[in-house]
XYZ file of C-alpha atoms in Angstrom:
775
model
C -6.478 -7.784 27.022
C -3.172 -8.005 26.044
C -1.193 -9.918 28.761
C 1.513 -12.261 28.252
C 2.136 -15.327 30.400
C 5.641 -16.426 31.800
C 6.589 -19.113 30.122
C 10.001 -21.242 30.119
C 12.822 -21.106 27.364
C 10.794 -23.471 25.233
C 8.368 -21.326 25.517
C 6.118 -23.553 27.648
C 3.373 -21.108 29.717
C 3.758 -21.494 33.119
C 0.423 -21.673 34.306
C 0.843 -23.216 37.858
C 1.409 -20.306 40.434
C 3.168 -22.360 43.009
C 6.193 -23.183 39.580
C 5.426 -19.019 38.419
C 6.346 -17.650 42.392
C 9.652 -19.973 42.228
C 10.231 -19.019 38.838
C 9.674 -15.180 38.433
C 10.159 -14.250 41.632
C 13.888 -15.913 42.867
C 15.915 -12.986 43.775
C 17.888 -13.061 40.062
C 14.641 -13.569 37.730
C 13.246 -10.320 39.458
C 15.856 -8.499 39.405
C 16.878 -8.797 35.869
C 13.179 -7.913 34.595
C 13.499 -5.160 36.010
C 16.602 -3.197 35.846
C 17.566 -5.479 32.650
C 14.253 -6.003 30.264
C 12.385 -3.654 30.766
C 12.516 -0.542 28.977
C 11.237 2.788 29.731
C 10.657 4.932 26.656
C 10.482 7.849 24.930
C 7.404 9.039 24.937
C 6.684 7.471 28.791
C 5.736 3.837 28.485
C 7.137 0.918 30.570
C 7.416 -2.281 27.985
C 8.709 -5.830 30.229
C 10.274 -7.372 27.359
C 8.667 -11.118 27.124
C 9.857 -14.476 28.593
C 11.331 -15.264 25.194
C 12.615 -11.933 24.363
C 14.571 -12.102 27.459
C 15.728 -16.088 26.363
C 17.254 -15.073 23.051
C 19.225 -11.766 24.592
C 20.322 -13.684 27.494
C 21.882 -16.505 24.731
C 23.272 -13.803 23.195
C 25.224 -12.569 25.742
C 26.342 -16.102 26.898
C 27.381 -17.009 23.340
C 29.286 -13.571 23.073
C 30.983 -13.562 26.665
C 31.676 -17.973 26.431
C 33.004 -17.463 22.692
C 35.647 -14.720 23.877
C 36.616 -16.555 26.084
C 37.427 -19.911 24.576
C 38.711 -17.159 21.369
C 36.882 -17.996 19.074
C 36.187 -14.726 17.745
C 35.957 -14.270 14.039
C 34.666 -17.880 13.376
C 31.048 -18.891 13.169
C 31.116 -20.462 16.805
C 31.530 -16.942 17.855
C 27.827 -16.405 16.708
C 24.089 -17.777 16.044
C 20.888 -17.150 14.785
C 17.634 -16.214 16.619
C 14.189 -17.524 14.857
C 11.581 -14.981 16.164
C 8.448 -15.269 14.052
C 7.794 -11.918 12.551
C 5.167 -9.386 14.094
C 6.635 -11.047 17.643
C 8.763 -7.699 18.656
C 12.448 -8.565 17.116
C 13.037 -4.895 16.733
C 12.761 -4.474 20.806
C 14.749 -7.501 21.317
C 17.385 -6.822 19.022
C 17.745 -3.114 20.497
C 18.142 -4.507 24.397
C 20.488 -6.981 22.746
C 21.935 -4.021 21.317
C 22.034 -2.275 24.772
C 23.481 -4.492 27.060
C 25.816 -5.688 24.756
C 27.893 -2.613 23.866
C 28.080 -2.335 27.797
C 30.419 -5.062 28.316
C 33.858 -3.814 28.806
C 35.860 -5.551 26.043
C 33.172 -4.830 23.440
C 34.289 -1.499 21.144
C 30.966 -1.511 18.633
C 27.603 -2.829 18.234
C 26.927 -2.638 14.712
C 22.927 -3.290 13.928
C 22.796 -4.299 9.855
C 19.336 -4.661 8.291
C 18.967 -4.623 4.467
C 17.000 -1.737 3.442
C 17.167 1.789 3.443
C 13.358 2.035 4.763
C 14.207 0.189 7.751
C 17.188 1.563 8.449
C 14.592 4.675 9.055
C 12.110 2.856 10.435
C 14.426 0.618 13.272
C 16.177 3.854 13.878
C 12.252 5.720 14.681
C 11.687 2.688 16.784
C 15.287 2.756 18.597
C 15.188 6.686 19.447
C 11.606 5.563 20.600
C 13.270 3.391 23.234
C 16.180 5.668 24.173
C 16.555 8.740 22.490
C 20.077 8.937 21.521
C 21.205 5.590 22.003
C 21.807 4.514 18.319
C 23.339 6.211 16.022
C 22.106 6.387 12.433
C 23.806 7.610 9.109
C 22.509 8.784 5.910
C 25.697 8.478 3.811
C 28.876 5.813 4.095
C 30.634 8.923 5.247
C 29.062 9.725 8.208
C 28.812 5.579 8.765
C 32.554 5.944 8.813
C 32.665 9.491 11.149
C 30.972 7.015 13.391
C 32.901 4.080 13.873
C 35.911 6.560 14.008
C 34.378 7.933 17.045
C 34.744 5.604 20.665
C 31.367 7.576 21.759
C 29.252 5.817 19.327
C 28.317 2.669 21.121
C 25.085 1.805 18.982
C 24.991 2.437 15.068
C 21.889 0.997 12.836
C 23.352 0.925 8.918
C 22.329 -0.602 6.347
C 24.496 -4.127 4.789
C 25.227 -1.897 0.740
C 26.365 1.251 3.276
C 28.750 -1.257 5.259
C 29.822 -3.191 2.398
C 30.923 0.326 0.477
C 32.489 1.583 3.687
C 34.748 -1.595 3.433
C 35.215 -1.949 -0.289
C 36.978 1.694 0.692
C 38.862 1.726 3.621
C 40.672 -1.228 3.274
C 42.865 -1.983 5.884
C 40.935 0.662 8.604
C 41.438 0.447 12.323
C 38.136 -0.779 13.240
C 38.541 -4.070 11.527
C 40.796 -5.175 14.586
C 38.078 -4.005 16.667
C 36.244 -6.167 19.258
C 32.842 -6.005 17.132
C 29.168 -7.206 17.538
C 27.055 -7.292 14.410
C 23.512 -8.226 14.874
C 21.912 -8.525 10.821
C 18.041 -8.008 10.583
C 16.239 -10.407 8.047
C 19.214 -10.424 5.617
C 17.787 -12.488 2.521
C 18.723 -10.125 -0.117
C 20.317 -11.776 -3.809
C 23.272 -10.094 -3.234
C 23.449 -11.166 0.698
C 26.096 -13.556 0.061
C 28.602 -11.506 -1.384
C 28.393 -8.879 1.074
C 28.556 -11.253 4.646
C 31.541 -12.201 2.496
C 33.222 -9.110 2.212
C 32.173 -8.310 5.841
C 33.294 -11.770 7.591
C 36.971 -11.230 5.543
C 37.739 -7.156 6.682
C 36.529 -7.758 10.485
C 39.186 -9.943 12.431
C 37.584 -10.007 15.756
C 33.632 -10.569 15.104
C 29.886 -12.277 16.411
C 27.967 -12.332 13.784
C 24.463 -12.770 14.603
C 21.473 -12.923 12.639
C 17.259 -12.261 13.644
C 15.259 -14.296 11.385
C 11.188 -15.008 11.331
C 11.554 -16.809 8.526
C 14.936 -19.011 8.056
C 16.332 -19.612 5.630
C 16.636 -24.000 5.175
C 18.380 -26.724 2.915
C 14.875 -26.665 1.131
C 13.887 -23.404 0.573
C 17.791 -22.021 0.227
C 18.088 -19.334 -2.536
C 20.309 -20.956 -5.467
C 22.007 -18.221 -6.207
C 25.030 -16.174 -4.794
C 28.164 -18.340 -3.024
C 27.286 -21.669 -2.405
C 28.712 -22.415 0.632
C 26.400 -19.483 2.226
C 23.067 -21.230 1.092
C 21.507 -21.461 4.677
C 20.831 -18.764 7.310
C 23.002 -21.629 9.733
C 25.681 -21.395 7.412
C 25.669 -17.797 7.329
C 25.551 -17.344 11.529
C 25.777 -20.195 13.027
C 23.900 -22.298 15.046
C 20.051 -21.669 16.378
C 20.122 -19.824 19.598
C 16.351 -19.759 20.487
C 13.530 -20.211 18.463
C 9.718 -18.772 19.086
C 7.138 -19.676 15.941
C 4.521 -18.370 14.324
C 2.295 -21.440 15.933
C 4.390 -19.779 18.913
C 2.883 -16.416 18.277
C -0.321 -17.315 17.506
C -0.841 -19.679 20.823
C 0.070 -16.734 22.967
C -2.168 -14.300 21.382
C 1.071 -12.090 20.422
C 0.229 -11.637 16.349
C -3.491 -12.795 14.989
C -3.315 -16.425 12.503
C -4.848 -15.956 8.547
C -7.661 -16.383 7.298
C -7.138 -17.147 3.491
C -10.129 -16.821 0.622
C -9.051 -18.267 -3.071
C -10.993 -15.894 -5.405
C -11.153 -18.473 -8.518
C -10.757 -16.287 -11.520
C -9.030 -18.635 -14.412
C -9.601 -22.703 -14.369
C -5.791 -23.679 -14.182
C -4.125 -27.300 -13.397
C -3.456 -27.816 -9.709
C 0.320 -28.769 -10.997
C 1.088 -26.215 -12.748
C 2.914 -24.300 -10.849
C 5.593 -27.584 -9.264
C 6.599 -27.856 -12.577
C 7.559 -24.278 -13.409
C 5.359 -23.945 -17.087
C 5.954 -20.768 -17.830
C 3.075 -21.168 -20.363
C 2.980 -18.406 -22.437
C -0.629 -18.695 -23.067
C -1.293 -19.475 -18.959
C -0.096 -15.734 -18.438
C -1.826 -13.921 -21.408
C -4.895 -14.833 -19.269
C -3.653 -13.876 -16.250
C -3.203 -10.730 -17.188
C -5.922 -10.288 -20.053
C -8.446 -6.986 -19.358
C -11.313 -8.617 -18.700
C -10.101 -11.228 -15.750
C -7.752 -7.498 -14.164
C -11.208 -5.907 -14.871
C -13.485 -8.693 -12.769
C -10.508 -8.826 -10.167
C -10.726 -4.890 -9.604
C -14.518 -4.918 -9.106
C -14.467 -8.016 -6.768
C -12.091 -5.822 -4.046
C -14.743 -2.498 -5.158
C -17.526 -4.251 -4.253
C -16.094 -6.346 -0.978
C -13.491 -3.882 0.186
C -16.192 -2.237 3.206
C -16.848 -6.714 3.571
C -12.914 -7.842 4.252
C -11.403 -4.360 6.142
C -14.823 -3.832 8.340
C -15.006 -0.059 7.018
C -18.496 -0.196 9.230
C -16.411 -1.079 12.312
C -15.169 2.169 14.228
C -12.389 2.218 16.790
C -9.598 5.102 18.111
C -6.363 5.282 17.329
C -4.040 7.970 18.194
C -7.024 9.912 19.354
C -8.549 9.558 15.911
C -11.800 7.720 15.037
C -11.312 5.623 12.177
C -13.495 3.681 10.235
C -12.070 -0.414 9.305
C -8.626 -1.206 8.301
C -6.746 -0.750 4.958
C -4.721 -3.265 2.207
C -1.793 -3.886 0.637
C -1.953 -5.260 -3.093
C 0.527 -6.897 -4.299
C 0.979 -8.597 -8.215
C 3.558 -10.097 -10.215
C 5.179 -7.500 -12.452
C 5.228 -3.413 -12.310
C 3.452 -4.018 -16.046
C 0.174 -5.299 -14.165
C 0.676 -3.431 -11.549
C 0.246 -0.493 -14.155
C -2.857 -2.085 -15.669
C -3.988 -2.820 -12.366
C -3.651 0.788 -11.426
C -5.309 2.397 -14.416
C -8.262 0.081 -14.260
C -8.566 1.139 -10.412
C -8.705 4.811 -12.158
C -11.196 4.168 -14.480
C -13.754 2.368 -12.040
C -13.607 4.855 -9.918
C -13.872 7.553 -11.819
C -17.489 8.389 -11.585
C -17.410 7.662 -7.578
C -18.947 10.815 -5.189
C -15.020 11.911 -3.640
C -16.224 11.006 0.043
C -16.910 7.111 -1.042
C -13.837 6.854 -2.624
C -11.115 4.351 -2.503
C -7.722 5.929 -2.091
C -5.622 3.960 -4.335
C -1.566 4.672 -4.332
C 1.411 3.003 -5.880
C 4.860 2.112 -5.330
C 7.684 -0.006 -7.135
C 10.648 0.845 -8.012
C 13.216 -1.571 -10.130
C 13.532 -4.801 -8.959
C 13.067 -8.898 -9.878
C 9.514 -8.812 -11.358
C 9.076 -12.197 -9.458
C 10.199 -13.429 -6.680
C 13.005 -15.711 -6.555
C 13.097 -19.933 -7.254
C 13.085 -19.591 -3.118
C 10.649 -17.464 -2.835
C 12.923 -14.757 -1.333
C 10.994 -11.237 -2.284
C 13.657 -9.085 -3.679
C 13.104 -5.324 -4.673
C 15.896 -2.299 -4.556
C 14.034 0.116 -2.553
C 16.348 2.556 -3.072
C 15.678 4.987 -6.066
C 13.577 4.616 -9.125
C 17.123 5.295 -11.752
C 16.724 1.678 -13.320
C 13.278 1.744 -14.592
C 12.404 1.931 -17.973
C 11.251 4.626 -19.665
C 7.451 4.234 -19.662
C 7.368 2.619 -16.224
C 8.819 6.016 -14.681
C 6.634 7.759 -16.518
C 3.762 5.628 -15.242
C 4.891 5.932 -11.562
C 5.299 10.086 -12.165
C 1.344 9.862 -13.265
C 0.586 7.834 -10.210
C 3.093 10.278 -7.982
C 0.880 13.405 -8.996
C -2.451 11.511 -8.342
C -1.129 11.198 -4.907
C -0.212 14.515 -4.346
C -3.159 15.738 -5.359
C -5.130 13.566 -2.961
C -2.864 14.693 -0.352
C -1.580 17.957 -0.590
C 2.153 16.783 -1.203
C 4.990 17.375 -3.800
C 6.682 14.297 -4.805
C 8.194 12.971 -7.757
C 10.625 10.074 -9.569
C 13.484 12.026 -8.642
C 15.959 9.919 -6.371
C 15.372 12.369 -2.978
C 11.460 13.062 -3.568
C 10.907 9.595 -4.516
C 12.783 8.407 -0.924
C 10.514 11.030 0.563
C 7.404 9.624 -1.654
C 8.063 6.156 -0.353
C 8.367 7.284 3.362
C 5.131 9.499 3.312
C 3.136 6.551 1.375
C 4.206 4.300 4.278
C 3.546 6.865 7.276
C -0.119 7.315 5.414
C -0.957 3.287 5.108
C 0.139 3.196 8.602
C -2.568 5.768 9.897
C -5.042 4.600 7.829
C -5.187 7.447 4.895
C -4.890 4.908 2.264
C -7.182 2.569 1.493
C -5.324 0.629 -1.113
C -1.369 0.240 -1.756
C -0.959 -1.363 -4.884
C 2.528 -3.054 -4.861
C 4.810 -5.167 -7.160
C 7.401 -6.552 -3.581
C 8.203 -3.092 -1.612
C 6.145 -3.295 1.295
C 5.970 -6.970 1.428
C 8.690 -7.458 4.169
C 9.989 -5.550 7.427
C 6.807 -3.455 6.483
C 5.041 -3.133 10.186
C 1.274 -1.259 10.408
C -1.442 -2.928 12.431
C -4.570 -1.315 10.515
C -3.554 -3.362 7.900
C -5.812 -6.085 7.778
C -6.595 -7.796 4.021
C -3.720 -8.390 1.851
C -4.972 -8.922 -1.577
C -2.611 -11.724 -3.725
C -2.199 -11.838 -7.898
C 1.269 -13.047 -7.892
C 2.664 -15.534 -7.043
C 4.548 -16.573 -3.495
C 6.476 -19.439 -1.900
C 7.519 -20.345 1.764
C 9.858 -17.469 2.882
C 7.966 -14.666 0.306
C 4.671 -15.971 1.092
C 4.591 -16.353 4.889
C 6.147 -12.302 4.982
C 4.128 -11.225 2.973
C 0.653 -12.681 4.596
C 2.224 -11.442 7.754
C 1.696 -7.516 7.042
C -1.958 -8.323 7.821
C -1.302 -10.039 11.146
C -0.385 -7.451 13.573
C -2.795 -7.179 16.978
C -4.457 -4.478 17.604
C -8.025 -4.554 19.159
C -10.779 -6.667 19.349
C -12.767 -6.044 15.545
C -9.300 -7.450 14.426
C -9.047 -10.673 15.155
C -6.914 -12.244 12.011
C -4.685 -11.067 8.836
C -7.182 -11.590 6.232
C -5.337 -12.831 2.752
C -7.820 -12.779 -0.606
C -5.929 -14.831 -3.206
C -6.684 -14.269 -7.110
C -4.038 -17.510 -7.848
C -4.603 -20.856 -6.735
C -1.596 -20.757 -3.762
C -3.169 -23.384 -1.251
C -0.847 -25.677 -2.066
C 2.122 -23.121 -1.752
C 0.072 -21.699 1.170
C 0.500 -24.749 3.535
C 3.816 -25.413 2.678
C 5.063 -22.697 3.581
C 2.876 -22.867 7.047
C 4.134 -26.559 7.564
C 8.142 -25.477 6.690
C 8.103 -21.750 9.495
C 5.368 -23.486 11.618
C 5.565 -27.401 11.665
C 3.484 -30.340 10.321
C 0.301 -28.997 12.480
C 0.416 -25.745 12.315
C -2.011 -25.122 10.166
C -4.782 -25.684 11.769
C -3.703 -22.839 14.235
C -2.434 -20.508 11.392
C -5.047 -20.605 9.318
C -8.512 -19.921 10.508
C -11.231 -22.121 10.125
C -13.456 -22.898 6.933
C -17.426 -21.344 6.757
C -18.777 -24.170 7.556
C -17.374 -24.905 11.317
C -17.852 -21.230 12.525
C -21.498 -21.200 10.780
C -22.541 -25.081 12.119
C -19.724 -25.391 15.227
C -16.844 -27.972 15.283
C -14.923 -29.818 18.261
C -11.272 -28.499 19.129
C -10.107 -31.672 21.285
C -12.705 -32.846 23.304
C -14.274 -28.968 23.295
C -17.602 -28.492 21.570
C -17.021 -25.086 19.972
C -21.305 -23.489 19.358
C -22.086 -22.334 15.894
C -23.177 -19.144 14.688
C -26.347 -21.298 14.166
C -26.354 -23.018 17.335
C -26.165 -19.210 19.179
C -28.803 -17.517 17.579
C -31.615 -20.373 17.534
C -30.376 -19.831 21.935
C -30.830 -16.265 21.694
C -34.245 -16.727 19.760
C -35.416 -19.040 21.967
C -34.563 -17.542 25.347
C -34.284 -13.834 24.571
C -37.501 -13.523 22.291
C -36.688 -10.038 20.041
C -38.977 -7.433 21.668
C -38.977 -8.786 24.898
C -37.531 -7.188 28.283
C -35.024 -9.028 30.259
C -35.783 -9.464 33.723
C -33.310 -9.807 36.588
C -29.850 -9.692 37.205
C -28.891 -12.952 36.266
C -31.026 -13.058 33.169
C -29.080 -9.391 31.844
C -25.648 -11.441 32.565
C -26.352 -15.177 30.662
C -27.833 -12.692 27.543
C -24.716 -10.484 27.639
C -22.601 -13.626 27.889
C -24.392 -15.225 24.607
C -24.790 -12.039 22.658
C -21.299 -11.094 23.120
C -20.697 -15.305 21.778
C -23.128 -14.662 19.250
C -20.635 -10.736 18.375
C -17.733 -12.774 18.140
C -18.862 -15.577 15.838
C -20.123 -12.646 13.982
C -17.278 -10.554 13.312
C -15.175 -13.555 12.122
C -18.286 -14.049 9.519
C -18.927 -10.726 8.126
C -15.657 -11.455 6.056
C -16.497 -14.467 4.393
C -18.429 -14.340 0.933
C -21.113 -17.428 1.521
C -22.103 -15.362 4.607
C -24.169 -12.534 2.976
C -27.265 -14.875 2.318
C -27.343 -17.352 5.516
C -27.673 -13.732 7.989
C -30.309 -15.230 10.104
C -31.249 -12.167 12.270
C -32.888 -9.379 10.391
C -30.858 -5.985 10.047
C -34.033 -4.735 12.749
C -33.060 -8.017 14.670
C -29.476 -6.315 16.012
C -30.444 -3.191 16.412
C -33.129 -4.696 18.747
C -30.596 -6.405 20.618
C -27.562 -3.839 20.246
C -30.289 -1.018 22.061
C -30.895 -4.220 24.750
C -27.323 -4.904 25.068
C -26.485 -0.809 25.738
C -28.894 -0.486 27.489
C -27.679 -3.190 30.096
C -24.108 -1.980 29.895
C -24.971 1.678 30.587
C -27.757 0.272 33.659
C -24.349 -1.818 34.800
C -22.149 1.070 34.936
C -24.617 3.375 36.665
C -25.156 0.645 39.667
C -21.003 0.331 39.654
C -20.914 1.722 42.826
C -24.290 1.375 44.392
C -24.870 -1.633 46.257
C -25.647 -4.001 43.382
C -22.752 -6.987 42.514
C -20.349 -5.493 39.735
C -21.234 -7.385 36.021
C -17.697 -6.185 35.369
C -16.062 -9.163 37.582
C -17.763 -12.176 35.727
C -18.460 -10.719 32.483
C -16.774 -8.635 29.257
C -18.565 -6.406 27.118
C -17.360 -6.471 23.578
C -18.616 -2.956 22.904
C -16.022 -2.961 20.347
C -17.645 -5.408 18.602
C -21.057 -3.341 19.215
C -19.197 -0.074 17.680
C -18.133 -1.874 14.500
C -22.211 -3.213 13.691
C -22.432 0.715 14.019
C -25.776 2.433 12.624
C -23.948 5.578 11.821
C -25.267 9.452 10.827
C -25.498 9.355 7.489
C -27.496 5.896 7.702
C -29.992 7.637 9.847
C -30.140 10.866 7.661
C -31.182 7.875 4.545
C -33.984 6.915 6.861
C -34.966 10.789 7.163
C -35.018 11.646 3.552
C -37.524 8.660 3.173
C -39.639 10.470 5.975
C -39.530 13.430 4.146
C -40.237 12.338 0.792
C -42.830 10.114 2.018
C -44.569 13.886 3.370
C -43.958 13.837 6.842
C -46.130 10.977 7.061
C -44.861 7.465 7.643
C -45.100 6.627 11.385
C -43.253 3.181 10.442
C -40.297 4.934 9.766
C -40.134 7.410 12.795
C -39.825 4.249 14.935
C -37.589 2.444 12.549
C -34.625 5.783 12.839
C -35.294 5.245 16.593
C -35.074 2.150 16.672
C -31.373 2.762 15.158
C -30.657 5.836 17.016
C -31.539 3.409 20.015
C -28.774 0.272 18.899
C -25.813 2.996 18.536
C -23.432 3.648 21.022
C -22.126 6.730 18.990
C -25.831 8.439 18.493
C -27.911 7.880 21.964
C -26.419 11.326 22.983
C -27.437 12.897 20.182
C -30.940 11.388 19.703
C -32.727 14.331 20.880
C -31.645 16.733 18.433
C -32.117 14.168 15.849
C -35.580 14.531 16.829
C -35.835 18.624 16.715
C -34.254 17.895 13.422
C -37.281 15.588 11.984
C -40.049 18.039 13.810
C -38.253 20.713 12.280
C -38.535 19.776 8.665
C -41.257 21.040 5.637
C -41.710 20.180 2.472
C -38.864 22.824 1.016
C -35.984 20.811 3.605
C -33.301 19.652 1.673
C -32.612 16.972 4.965
C -28.419 16.906 4.205
C -28.208 21.044 3.862
C -30.542 21.909 6.842
C -29.064 18.761 8.716
C -25.551 20.618 8.441
C -26.816 24.076 9.440
C -29.198 22.893 12.136
C -26.064 20.698 13.948
C -23.724 24.106 13.346
C -26.110 26.420 14.903
C -27.015 23.947 17.938
C -23.295 23.365 18.494
C -22.868 26.888 19.280
C -26.788 27.507 21.175
C -24.908 24.926 23.368
C -21.400 26.189 24.328
C -22.770 29.711 24.415
C -24.999 27.634 27.451
C -21.836 25.772 28.934
C -19.605 29.269 28.599
C -22.798 31.252 30.447
C -24.395 28.671 32.793
C -20.453 28.370 34.582
C -19.360 32.031 34.066
C -16.609 30.535 31.559
C -13.909 32.777 29.662
C -15.697 33.336 26.093
C -12.671 33.457 24.052
C -10.158 31.041 25.487
C -13.692 28.230 26.028
C -14.146 28.777 22.051
C -10.744 28.662 21.414
C -9.954 25.659 23.680
C -12.969 24.009 21.782
C -11.551 24.376 18.969
C -8.358 22.981 19.470
C -10.316 19.542 20.695
C -11.893 19.490 17.339
C -8.830 20.065 15.659
C -6.686 17.361 17.162
C -9.898 14.653 17.652
C -9.939 14.469 21.648
C -10.088 16.831 25.124
C -6.786 17.909 26.581
C -7.697 16.948 30.026
C -3.752 17.818 31.023
C -2.221 21.045 30.498
C -2.870 24.941 31.620
C -5.326 25.569 28.456
C -8.081 24.258 30.855
C -7.410 26.849 33.713
C -7.193 29.915 31.579
C -10.892 28.975 30.685
C -11.577 29.024 34.222
C -13.463 31.845 36.367
C -10.856 33.415 39.205
C -12.040 31.720 42.318
C -11.216 33.612 45.611
C -8.658 33.093 47.710
C -11.225 32.414 50.915
C -12.798 29.279 49.200
C -12.716 25.511 50.412
C -9.907 23.845 49.125
C -11.106 21.572 46.695
C -13.730 24.413 44.900
C -11.267 25.081 42.298
C -10.987 21.416 41.460
C -14.207 20.009 41.773
C -14.897 23.413 39.099
C -12.385 22.037 36.800
C -13.986 18.782 37.047
C -17.182 19.689 36.030
C -16.530 21.628 33.337
C -14.597 19.058 31.577
C -17.628 16.530 31.825
C -19.797 19.475 30.748
C -17.324 20.294 27.836
C -16.455 15.968 26.960
C -20.433 15.599 26.854
C -20.213 18.431 23.955
C -17.339 17.059 22.355
C -18.713 13.936 22.154
C -22.082 14.737 21.011
C -21.160 17.100 18.188
C -17.153 15.822 17.419
C -18.226 12.827 14.618
C -21.267 15.076 13.095
C -20.328 18.496 12.498
C -17.814 19.951 10.172
C -15.496 20.876 13.939
C -15.474 24.667 12.858
C -16.949 26.824 15.195
């Protein structure tokens, strides 16, 4: 699913096998990839760098060598910049560059400079993953000073602010005479010009390199700061390598965007171009009715946009759907929106309530004219009293939600920032309400939607959109952008600037009409949803069996294609009334799909040709239209309220269970429960009691039949329920097995261990997502 093409220096894939053999298997290339461009991470993963990452690293190393030989140190000719789009793995490229540069005998130090405290922390975590202890981070200028004086600290990660303070306090320090490589990551803040000037003035023998996903060109150059440091090229030197968003989407390294414009106010098209600061218009945009309507829209469309009914695994946790960021124009607007969310969610039952958090600090409310987003995330000292009090009370809500104890004081706010960051990444927060924070440099693969009610342009627009387009799994096929302002022109401008003139066809998803009815891609006709459904109904009518291996393969291909198109269409508002298949039809087709999947898995080892050789099962997409236990219990309640007489409903319940990958192994449990219902039953309560009792009965049966250690087995299963997975390694499993005679055949214990693990795994899968996890 996530393989990558070998490519040349201009990112053109080498698809010819002979050409691939000549380039990839050349002795020099292969040895370099194995010895220089692979990273064995601290959590035992082997990462091979992609071709564009290798080219960029080599270009920088070559620049260091050539400029050293030609005595160009300390000039713009000793450096350059790498334009690699947001999300293409700049951290790994910069790490390898820093690591290889630090090994050059004539280099004294490599400084990796980020522009915010949070990125400092994030980069260090990433670097530590690549190689524990390879880089040194610092929490204060005095620690940075110590590291700069330590000959063993070869790679140092720091913020531009700390480096600037160090230079100010340590005029004439010996480090300024050293041979230094400075690598900057996305430095676009408004004060960058002045700090950059201070750094280049202080150091004598330096190489300056910049990594950026959105370079500053003449078109989007800032009007602030020093006039001679306007563009990325003027600050760092020539462009050494390019890998744009168009390249990354074509290579499937990041996802395209689907942009919706939800009209909330009718406004003149050219109002933004003229930069008309119309007081009335701003008043309309922040009118309470408008904000209330937008919050209602977000609540009503949240499940659809974030695919809340899709299930997938992340770090052994089973998650439903994705999460989102809501970017608004100012701190005042953020306060109003947060209050409106609280009001509208007040009476919603806790299990259905969206988890909304907010974070902001003193910064420019609307971004600079050049579209560069700038907000100081260091602390909250610049906030006025009412904003700080408001943030304090929002943090108290957060504390209640997650059992934490943060506040707006400097240290605790930093920890609040880190905690919010972590919980968004783990999909524990549903909507994060921000002004500018988290819109640049923040990576969370679980994030798929950005709600926008602010004016974004150029650099800032693409940076903000790019929070949503990290690759995760087959359910997440694009980043969802929902704009409550007319940003269409700004979107096209930004994509043309950072992709190319034709980029919008690749970077933006096609229209609803094209996915529904089909479209032309070059010479190829791509079939739409309507066409696929018509063929499905004609060839494989609902309720009829599919006989013969070839027919089954045709069905899997056709239905798989339909699932992929439907996966995109369900996020369009227009699709709600144009779904051709009924819910019951979909369940029926799902059921067939799962039957064929199970049949082919069962026959894998037999004579039958392996279906997986030429066919792909879209099981993640099947699961994302998943019927869950809550849905089935609702049907059971209706059946119970009907005095347990409606046999039609029983058929519906069994059809629903058969169409679910997750519920099939619970079918007997659900049917036993239905059979136990009487006139006095309370469905929800009785179901939980029933499941808890069955869980204990079945575990006791496994312990007895396998002669397992009673206490250790309970301990093992409790851990599995707590961690969300069954541990197949380590000593825990050995403790539960019965003693085996030393005279028994060699493989006996292994066989026993595997048999027990299979039973415990089936037990776990049967009960984990329908019970409270306690034993």
